[in-house]
Amino acid sequence: MSTSSAGPTMTQLRNVRRYTRRVTQEAVARILGVCHSQVCTWETGKRTPRWNTAVALAGALDTRIYLTDSNGAVLAQDEAIPQALVRIIGDRGPEEVARAARVTRTPVRMFCSRARTRPGWVLTATVERYAKVVGCAIVASPRQVTS
């Protein structure tokens, strides 16, 4: 993934922040306890946040993150997405996923190990990559605000 543009999760969350919730980076940063420049680096793709940070950002925007299959069925949401990917990778076989991702088995195994033990610590870009490789999508969807 290029470091010059954000992945789909952060792009969707940025759009929710800008167009649906209409809040500033500064406001989101205050909620998350980080400086606004950190939010900017995530949204521009200069850095990728850990998965738990992306989920916290989604929560701050009253938004859910879903893992969907090719038919749009929800397989997991929020914090459970990395572990759901581990199950899918296990079903498909790490070797097949490694071939599809054009990597050796080692990065796939490292992702699975980290996602099992500390799912929030995996990088958002890594979650997005393996979701795409196994034919799934990451979708950020704002919760409906009721009056």
Coordinates of N, CA, C and O in Angstrom, one line a residue:
M1 N 0.8 -1.2 0.0 CA 0.0 0.0 0.0 C 0.9 1.2 0.0 O 1.9 1.3 0.7
S2 N 0.5 2.2 -0.8 CA 1.3 3.4 -0.9 C 1.1 4.2 0.4 O 0.0 4.2 1.0
T3 N 2.2 4.9 0.8 CA 2.1 5.8 2.0 C 1.5 7.1 1.7 O 1.4 8.0 2.6
S4 N 1.1 7.4 0.5 CA 0.6 8.7 0.1 C -0.9 8.8 0.2 O -1.4 9.9 0.0
S5 N -1.6 7.7 0.4 CA -3.0 7.8 0.5 C -3.5 6.8 1.5 O -2.9 5.7 1.7
A6 N -4.6 7.2 2.2 CA -5.1 6.4 3.2 C -5.9 5.2 2.6 O -6.3 5.2 1.5
G7 N -5.9 4.1 3.4 CA -6.7 2.9 3.0 C -8.2 3.1 3.1 O -8.6 4.2 3.5
P8 N -8.9 2.1 2.7 CA -10.4 2.3 2.7 C -11.0 2.6 4.0 O -12.0 3.4 4.1
T9 N -10.5 2.0 5.1 CA -11.1 2.3 6.4 C -11.0 3.7 6.8 O -12.0 4.4 7.2
M10 N -9.8 4.2 6.7 CA -9.5 5.6 7.2 C -10.2 6.6 6.2 O -10.7 7.6 6.6
T11 N -10.2 6.3 4.9 CA -10.9 7.1 4.0 C -12.4 7.2 4.3 O -13.0 8.3 4.3
Q12 N -13.0 6.1 4.6 CA -14.4 6.1 4.9 C -14.7 6.8 6.2 O -15.6 7.6 6.3
L13 N -13.8 6.7 7.2 CA -14.0 7.4 8.5 C -13.8 8.9 8.3 O -14.5 9.7 8.9
R14 N -12.8 9.2 7.4 CA -12.6 10.7 7.2 C -13.9 11.3 6.5 O -14.3 12.3 6.9
N15 N -14.5 10.5 5.6 CA -15.7 11.0 4.9 C -16.8 11.1 5.9 O -17.6 12.1 5.8
V16 N -17.0 10.2 6.8 CA -18.0 10.3 7.9 C -17.7 11.5 8.7 O -18.7 12.3 9.0
R17 N -16.5 11.7 9.1 CA -16.1 12.9 10.0 C -16.5 14.2 9.2 O -17.1 15.0 9.8
R18 N -16.1 14.3 8.0 CA -16.3 15.5 7.2 C -17.7 15.8 6.8 O -18.2 16.9 7.0
Y19 N -18.4 14.8 6.2 CA -19.6 15.0 5.6 C -20.9 14.6 6.3 O -21.9 15.1 6.1
T20 N -20.7 13.5 7.2 CA -21.9 13.1 7.9 C -22.0 13.7 9.3 O -23.0 14.2 9.7
R21 N -20.9 13.6 10.0 CA -20.9 14.1 11.4 C -20.4 15.6 11.4 O -20.7 16.3 12.4
R22 N -19.7 16.1 10.4 CA -19.3 17.5 10.3 C -18.5 17.9 11.6 O -18.8 18.9 12.2
V23 N -17.5 17.1 12.0 CA -16.6 17.5 13.1 C -15.2 17.7 12.6 O -14.8 17.1 11.5
T24 N -14.4 18.4 13.3 CA -13.1 18.7 12.9 C -12.1 17.6 13.4 O -12.4 16.9 14.3
Q25 N -10.9 17.7 12.8 CA -9.9 16.8 13.2 C -9.5 17.1 14.7 O -9.3 16.2 15.5
E26 N -9.6 18.3 15.0 CA -9.2 18.8 16.4 C -10.2 18.2 17.4 O -9.8 17.7 18.5
A27 N -11.5 18.2 17.1 CA -12.5 17.6 18.0 C -12.3 16.1 18.1 O -12.4 15.6 19.3
V28 N -12.1 15.4 17.0 CA -11.8 14.0 17.1 C -10.6 13.7 17.9 O -10.5 12.8 18.8
A29 N -9.5 14.5 17.7 CA -8.3 14.3 18.4 C -8.5 14.5 19.9 O -7.9 13.7 20.7
R30 N -9.3 15.5 20.3 CA -9.5 15.7 21.8 C -10.2 14.4 22.4 O -9.9 14.0 23.4
I31 N -11.2 13.9 21.6 CA -11.9 12.7 22.1 C -11.0 11.5 22.3 O -11.1 10.8 23.3
L32 N -10.1 11.3 21.3 CA -9.2 10.2 21.3 C -7.9 10.4 22.2 O -7.2 9.5 22.5
G33 N -7.7 11.7 22.6 CA -6.5 12.0 23.4 C -5.2 12.0 22.7 O -4.2 11.7 23.2
V34 N -5.3 12.4 21.4 CA -4.1 12.6 20.6 C -4.1 14.0 20.0 O -5.1 14.7 20.1
C35 N -3.0 14.4 19.4 CA -3.0 15.7 18.8 C -3.6 15.6 17.4 O -3.6 14.6 16.7
H36 N -4.1 16.7 16.9 CA -4.8 16.7 15.6 C -3.9 16.3 14.5 O -4.4 15.8 13.5
S37 N -2.6 16.6 14.6 CA -1.7 16.2 13.5 C -1.7 14.7 13.3 O -1.5 14.2 12.2
Q38 N -1.9 14.0 14.4 CA -1.9 12.5 14.3 C -3.1 12.0 13.5 O -3.0 11.2 12.7
V39 N -4.3 12.6 13.8 CA -5.5 12.3 13.0 C -5.2 12.6 11.5 O -5.6 11.9 10.6
C40 N -4.6 13.7 11.3 CA -4.3 14.1 9.9 C -3.4 13.1 9.2 O -3.6 12.7 8.1
T41 N -2.3 12.6 9.9 CA -1.5 11.6 9.3 C -2.2 10.3 9.0 O -1.9 9.6 8.0
W42 N -3.2 9.9 9.8 CA -4.0 8.7 9.5 C -4.9 9.0 8.3 O -5.0 8.1 7.5
E43 N -5.5 10.1 8.3 CA -6.4 10.4 7.2 C -5.7 10.6 5.8 O -6.3 10.3 4.8
T44 N -4.5 11.0 5.8 CA -3.8 11.2 4.6 C -3.0 10.0 4.2 O -2.5 9.9 3.1
G45 N -2.9 9.0 5.1 CA -2.2 7.8 4.8 C -0.7 7.8 5.0 O 0.1 6.9 4.7
K46 N -0.2 8.9 5.7 CA 1.2 9.0 6.0 C 1.6 8.0 7.1 O 2.7 7.5 7.1
R47 N 0.6 7.7 7.9 CA 0.8 6.6 8.9 C -0.5 5.8 9.0 O -1.6 6.4 8.7
T48 N -0.4 4.6 9.5 CA -1.7 3.8 9.7 C -1.8 3.5 11.1 O -0.9 3.2 11.8
P49 N -3.0 3.7 11.7 CA -3.2 3.5 13.1 C -3.4 2.0 13.4 O -3.6 1.2 12.5
R50 N -3.2 1.7 14.6 CA -3.5 0.3 15.1 C -5.0 0.1 14.9 O -5.8 1.1 15.0
W51 N -5.4 -1.2 14.9 CA -6.8 -1.5 14.7 C -7.7 -0.9 15.8 O -8.8 -0.3 15.6
N52 N -7.2 -1.0 17.1 CA -8.0 -0.5 18.2 C -8.2 1.0 18.1 O -9.3 1.5 18.5
T53 N -7.3 1.7 17.5 CA -7.4 3.2 17.3 C -8.5 3.5 16.2 O -9.3 4.4 16.4
A54 N -8.4 2.7 15.2 CA -9.5 2.9 14.1 C -10.9 2.6 14.7 O -11.8 3.4 14.4
V55 N -11.0 1.6 15.5 CA -12.3 1.3 16.1 C -12.7 2.4 17.1 O -13.9 2.8 17.1
A56 N -11.7 3.0 17.8 CA -12.0 4.1 18.7 C -12.4 5.3 18.0 O -13.4 6.0 18.3
L57 N -11.8 5.6 16.8 CA -12.1 6.7 16.0 C -13.6 6.5 15.4 O -14.4 7.4 15.5
A58 N -13.9 5.3 15.0 CA -15.2 5.0 14.5 C -16.2 5.3 15.7 O -17.3 5.9 15.4
G59 N -15.9 4.8 16.9 CA -16.8 5.0 18.0 C -17.0 6.5 18.3 O -18.1 6.9 18.6
A60 N -15.9 7.3 18.2 CA -16.0 8.7 18.4 C -17.0 9.4 17.4 O -17.6 10.4 17.6
L61 N -17.0 8.8 16.2 CA -17.9 9.3 15.1 C -19.3 8.6 15.1 O -20.0 8.8 14.1
D62 N -19.5 7.8 16.1 CA -20.8 7.0 16.2 C -21.0 6.2 14.9 O -22.0 6.3 14.3
T63 N -19.9 5.5 14.6 CA -19.9 4.7 13.3 C -19.4 3.3 13.7 O -18.7 3.1 14.6
R64 N -19.9 2.3 12.9 CA -19.4 0.9 13.1 C -18.6 0.5 11.9 O -18.8 1.0 10.8
I65 N -17.6 -0.4 12.1 CA -16.8 -0.9 11.1 C -17.2 -2.4 10.9 O -17.2 -3.1 11.9
Y66 N -17.5 -2.8 9.7 CA -18.0 -4.1 9.4 C -17.0 -4.8 8.4 O -16.4 -4.2 7.5
L67 N -16.9 -6.1 8.6 CA -16.2 -7.0 7.6 C -17.3 -7.7 6.9 O -18.1 -8.4 7.5
T68 N -17.4 -7.5 5.6 CA -18.4 -8.1 4.8 C -17.8 -9.1 3.8 O -16.7 -8.9 3.3
D69 N -18.6 -10.1 3.4 CA -18.1 -11.0 2.3 C -18.5 -10.4 1.0 O -19.0 -9.3 0.9
S70 N -18.2 -11.2 -0.1 CA -18.5 -10.6 -1.4 C -20.0 -10.4 -1.7 O -20.3 -9.7 -2.7
N71 N -20.8 -11.0 -0.9 CA -22.3 -10.7 -1.1 C -22.8 -9.6 -0.2 O -24.0 -9.3 -0.2
G72 N -21.9 -9.0 0.6 CA -22.3 -7.9 1.5 C -22.8 -8.4 2.8 O -23.2 -7.5 3.6
A73 N -22.8 -9.7 3.1 CA -23.2 -10.2 4.4 C -22.1 -9.8 5.5 O -20.9 -9.9 5.2
V74 N -22.6 -9.4 6.6 CA -21.6 -9.0 7.7 C -21.1 -10.2 8.4 O -21.8 -11.1 8.8
L75 N -19.8 -10.3 8.4 CA -19.1 -11.4 9.0 C -18.6 -11.1 10.5 O -18.5 -12.0 11.3
A76 N -18.3 -9.8 10.7 CA -17.8 -9.4 12.0 C -17.9 -7.9 12.0 O -18.0 -7.2 11.0
Q77 N -17.7 -7.3 13.2 CA -17.7 -5.9 13.3 C -16.7 -5.4 14.4 O -16.4 -6.2 15.3
D78 N -16.2 -4.2 14.2 CA -15.3 -3.5 15.1 C -14.2 -4.4 15.6 O -13.4 -4.9 14.7
E79 N -14.0 -4.6 16.9 CA -12.8 -5.2 17.4 C -12.7 -6.7 17.0 O -11.6 -7.3 17.0
A80 N -13.8 -7.3 16.6 CA -13.8 -8.7 16.2 C -13.3 -9.0 14.8 O -13.1 -10.2 14.4
I81 N -13.1 -8.0 14.0 CA -12.7 -8.2 12.6 C -11.3 -8.9 12.5 O -11.2 -9.8 11.7
P82 N -10.3 -8.5 13.2 CA -9.0 -9.2 13.0 C -9.1 -10.7 13.3 O -8.6 -11.6 12.6
Q83 N -9.8 -11.1 14.3 CA -10.0 -12.5 14.7 C -10.9 -13.2 13.7 O -10.6 -14.4 13.4
A84 N -11.8 -12.6 13.1 CA -12.6 -13.2 12.0 C -11.8 -13.4 10.8 O -11.9 -14.5 10.2
L85 N -10.8 -12.5 10.5 CA -9.9 -12.8 9.4 C -9.0 -14.0 9.7 O -8.7 -14.7 8.8
V86 N -8.6 -14.1 10.9 CA -7.8 -15.3 11.3 C -8.6 -16.6 11.0 O -8.0 -17.5 10.4
R87 N -9.8 -16.6 11.3 CA -10.7 -17.8 11.0 C -10.8 -18.1 9.5 O -10.6 -19.2 9.1
I88 N -11.0 -17.0 8.8 CA -11.1 -17.1 7.3 C -9.8 -17.6 6.7 O -9.7 -18.5 5.9
I89 N -8.7 -17.0 7.2 CA -7.3 -17.5 6.7 C -7.1 -18.9 7.1 O -6.6 -19.7 6.3
G90 N -7.5 -19.3 8.3 CA -7.4 -20.7 8.7 C -8.2 -21.7 7.8 O -7.7 -22.7 7.4
D91 N -9.4 -21.2 7.4 CA -10.2 -22.0 6.5 C -9.6 -22.1 5.1 O -9.7 -23.2 4.5
R92 N -9.1 -21.0 4.6 CA -8.5 -21.0 3.3 C -7.1 -21.7 3.2 O -6.7 -22.1 2.2
G93 N -6.4 -21.6 4.3 CA -5.1 -22.1 4.4 C -4.1 -20.9 4.3 O -4.2 -20.2 3.3
P94 N -3.2 -20.8 5.3 CA -2.2 -19.7 5.2 C -1.4 -19.7 4.0 O -1.0 -18.6 3.5
E95 N -1.1 -20.9 3.4 CA -0.2 -20.9 2.2 C -1.0 -20.3 1.0 O -0.4 -19.5 0.3
E96 N -2.2 -20.6 0.9 CA -3.0 -20.0 -0.2 C -3.1 -18.5 -0.1 O -3.0 -17.8 -1.0
V97 N -3.4 -18.1 1.2 CA -3.5 -16.6 1.4 C -2.2 -15.9 1.1 O -2.1 -14.9 0.5
A98 N -1.1 -16.6 1.5 CA 0.2 -16.0 1.3 C 0.5 -15.9 -0.2 O 1.0 -14.8 -0.7
R99 N 0.1 -16.9 -1.0 CA 0.3 -16.8 -2.4 C -0.5 -15.7 -3.0 O -0.1 -14.9 -3.9
A100 N -1.8 -15.6 -2.6 CA -2.7 -14.5 -3.1 C -2.1 -13.1 -2.7 O -2.3 -12.2 -3.5
A101 N -1.5 -13.0 -1.5 CA -1.0 -11.7 -1.1 C 0.4 -11.5 -1.6 O 1.0 -10.4 -1.4
R102 N 1.0 -12.5 -2.3 CA 2.3 -12.4 -2.8 C 3.4 -12.1 -1.8 O 4.2 -11.2 -1.9
V103 N 3.2 -12.9 -0.7 CA 4.2 -12.8 0.4 C 4.5 -14.3 0.8 O 3.8 -15.2 0.4
T104 N 5.5 -14.4 1.6 CA 5.8 -15.7 2.2 C 4.8 -16.0 3.3 O 4.0 -15.2 3.7
R105 N 4.8 -17.2 3.8 CA 3.9 -17.6 4.9 C 4.1 -16.8 6.2 O 3.3 -16.7 7.0
T106 N 5.4 -16.4 6.4 CA 5.7 -15.8 7.6 C 4.9 -14.5 7.9 O 4.4 -14.5 9.1
P107 N 4.7 -13.6 7.1 CA 3.8 -12.4 7.4 C 2.4 -12.8 7.7 O 1.8 -12.2 8.6
V108 N 1.9 -13.8 7.0 CA 0.5 -14.3 7.3 C 0.5 -14.9 8.7 O -0.5 -14.6 9.4
R109 N 1.4 -15.7 9.0 CA 1.5 -16.4 10.3 C 1.6 -15.3 11.4 O 1.0 -15.4 12.5
M110 N 2.5 -14.3 11.2 CA 2.7 -13.2 12.1 C 1.4 -12.5 12.4 O 1.0 -12.2 13.5
F111 N 0.7 -12.2 11.3 CA -0.6 -11.5 11.4 C -1.6 -12.3 12.2 O -2.2 -11.8 13.2
C112 N -1.7 -13.6 11.9 CA -2.6 -14.5 12.6 C -2.3 -14.6 14.1 O -3.1 -14.5 15.0
S113 N -1.0 -14.7 14.4 CA -0.6 -14.8 15.8 C -0.9 -13.5 16.5 O -1.5 -13.6 17.6
R114 N -0.6 -12.4 16.0 CA -0.8 -11.1 16.6 C -2.4 -10.9 16.8 O -2.8 -10.4 17.8
A115 N -3.1 -11.2 15.7 CA -4.6 -11.0 15.7 C -5.3 -11.9 16.8 O -6.3 -11.5 17.3
R116 N -4.7 -13.1 17.0 CA -5.3 -13.9 18.0 C -5.0 -13.4 19.5 O -5.8 -13.5 20.3
T117 N -3.8 -12.9 19.7 CA -3.4 -12.6 21.0 C -3.6 -11.1 21.4 O -4.0 -10.8 22.5
R118 N -3.4 -10.2 20.4 CA -3.6 -8.8 20.6 C -4.3 -8.2 19.4 O -3.6 -7.4 18.7
P119 N -5.5 -8.5 19.1 CA -6.1 -8.0 17.9 C -6.2 -6.5 17.7 O -6.1 -6.0 16.5
G120 N -6.2 -5.8 18.7 CA -6.2 -4.3 18.6 C -4.9 -3.7 18.2 O -4.8 -2.6 17.7
W121 N -3.8 -4.5 18.3 CA -2.5 -4.0 18.0 C -2.1 -4.2 16.5 O -1.0 -3.7 16.1
V122 N -2.8 -4.9 15.8 CA -2.5 -5.1 14.4 C -2.8 -3.8 13.6 O -3.7 -3.0 14.0
L123 N -2.0 -3.5 12.6 CA -2.2 -2.2 11.9 C -3.4 -2.3 11.0 O -3.7 -3.3 10.4
T124 N -4.1 -1.2 10.9 CA -5.3 -1.1 10.1 C -5.0 -1.5 8.6 O -5.8 -2.2 8.0
A125 N -3.9 -1.0 8.1 CA -3.5 -1.4 6.7 C -3.4 -2.9 6.5 O -3.7 -3.4 5.5
T126 N -2.9 -3.6 7.6 CA -2.7 -5.0 7.5 C -4.0 -5.7 7.5 O -4.3 -6.7 6.7
V127 N -5.0 -5.3 8.3 CA -6.3 -5.8 8.4 C -7.0 -5.6 7.0 O -7.5 -6.6 6.4
E128 N -6.8 -4.4 6.4 CA -7.4 -4.2 5.1 C -6.8 -5.0 4.0 O -7.5 -5.6 3.2
R129 N -5.5 -5.2 4.1 CA -4.8 -6.0 3.1 C -5.3 -7.5 3.1 O -5.7 -8.0 2.0
Y130 N -5.4 -8.1 4.3 CA -5.8 -9.5 4.3 C -7.3 -9.6 4.1 O -7.7 -10.6 3.5
A131 N -8.1 -8.6 4.4 CA -9.5 -8.7 4.1 C -9.7 -8.7 2.6 O -10.5 -9.5 2.0
K132 N -8.9 -7.9 1.9 CA -9.0 -7.8 0.4 C -8.5 -9.1 -0.2 O -9.2 -9.7 -1.1
V133 N -7.5 -9.7 0.3 CA -6.9 -10.9 -0.2 C -7.9 -12.1 -0.1 O -8.0 -12.9 -1.0
V134 N -8.7 -12.1 1.0 CA -9.6 -13.2 1.2 C -11.0 -12.9 0.6 O -11.9 -13.7 0.8
G135 N -11.1 -11.8 -0.2 CA -12.4 -11.5 -0.8 C -13.4 -10.8 0.0 O -14.6 -10.9 -0.3
C136 N -13.0 -10.2 1.1 CA -13.9 -9.4 1.9 C -13.7 -7.9 1.8 O -12.7 -7.5 1.2
A137 N -14.6 -7.2 2.4 CA -14.4 -5.7 2.4 C -14.6 -5.2 3.8 O -15.3 -5.8 4.6
I138 N -14.0 -4.1 4.0 CA -14.1 -3.3 5.3 C -15.0 -2.1 5.0 O -14.7 -1.4 4.1
V139 N -16.1 -2.0 5.7 CA -17.1 -1.0 5.5 C -17.4 -0.2 6.8 O -17.7 -0.8 7.8
A140 N -17.2 1.1 6.7 CA -17.6 1.9 7.9 C -18.9 2.5 7.6 O -19.1 3.2 6.6
S141 N -19.8 2.3 8.5 CA -21.2 2.8 8.3 C -21.7 3.6 9.6 O -21.7 3.1 10.7
P142 N -22.0 4.9 9.3 CA -22.5 5.7 10.5 C -23.8 5.1 11.0 O -24.7 4.6 10.3
R143 N -24.0 5.1 12.3 CA -25.2 4.8 12.9 C -26.2 5.9 12.7 O -25.8 7.1 12.6
Q144 N -27.4 5.5 12.5 CA -28.5 6.5 12.2 C -28.7 7.3 13.5 O -28.9 6.8 14.5
V145 N -28.7 8.6 13.3 CA -29.0 9.5 14.4 C -30.5 9.8 14.5 O -31.1 10.2 13.5
T146 N -31.1 9.4 15.6 CA -32.5 9.6 15.8 C -32.8 10.9 16.5 O -32.1 11.3 17.4
S147 N -33.8 11.6 16.1 CA -34.2 12.9 16.8 C -35.1 12.7 17.9 O -36.0 11.9 17.9

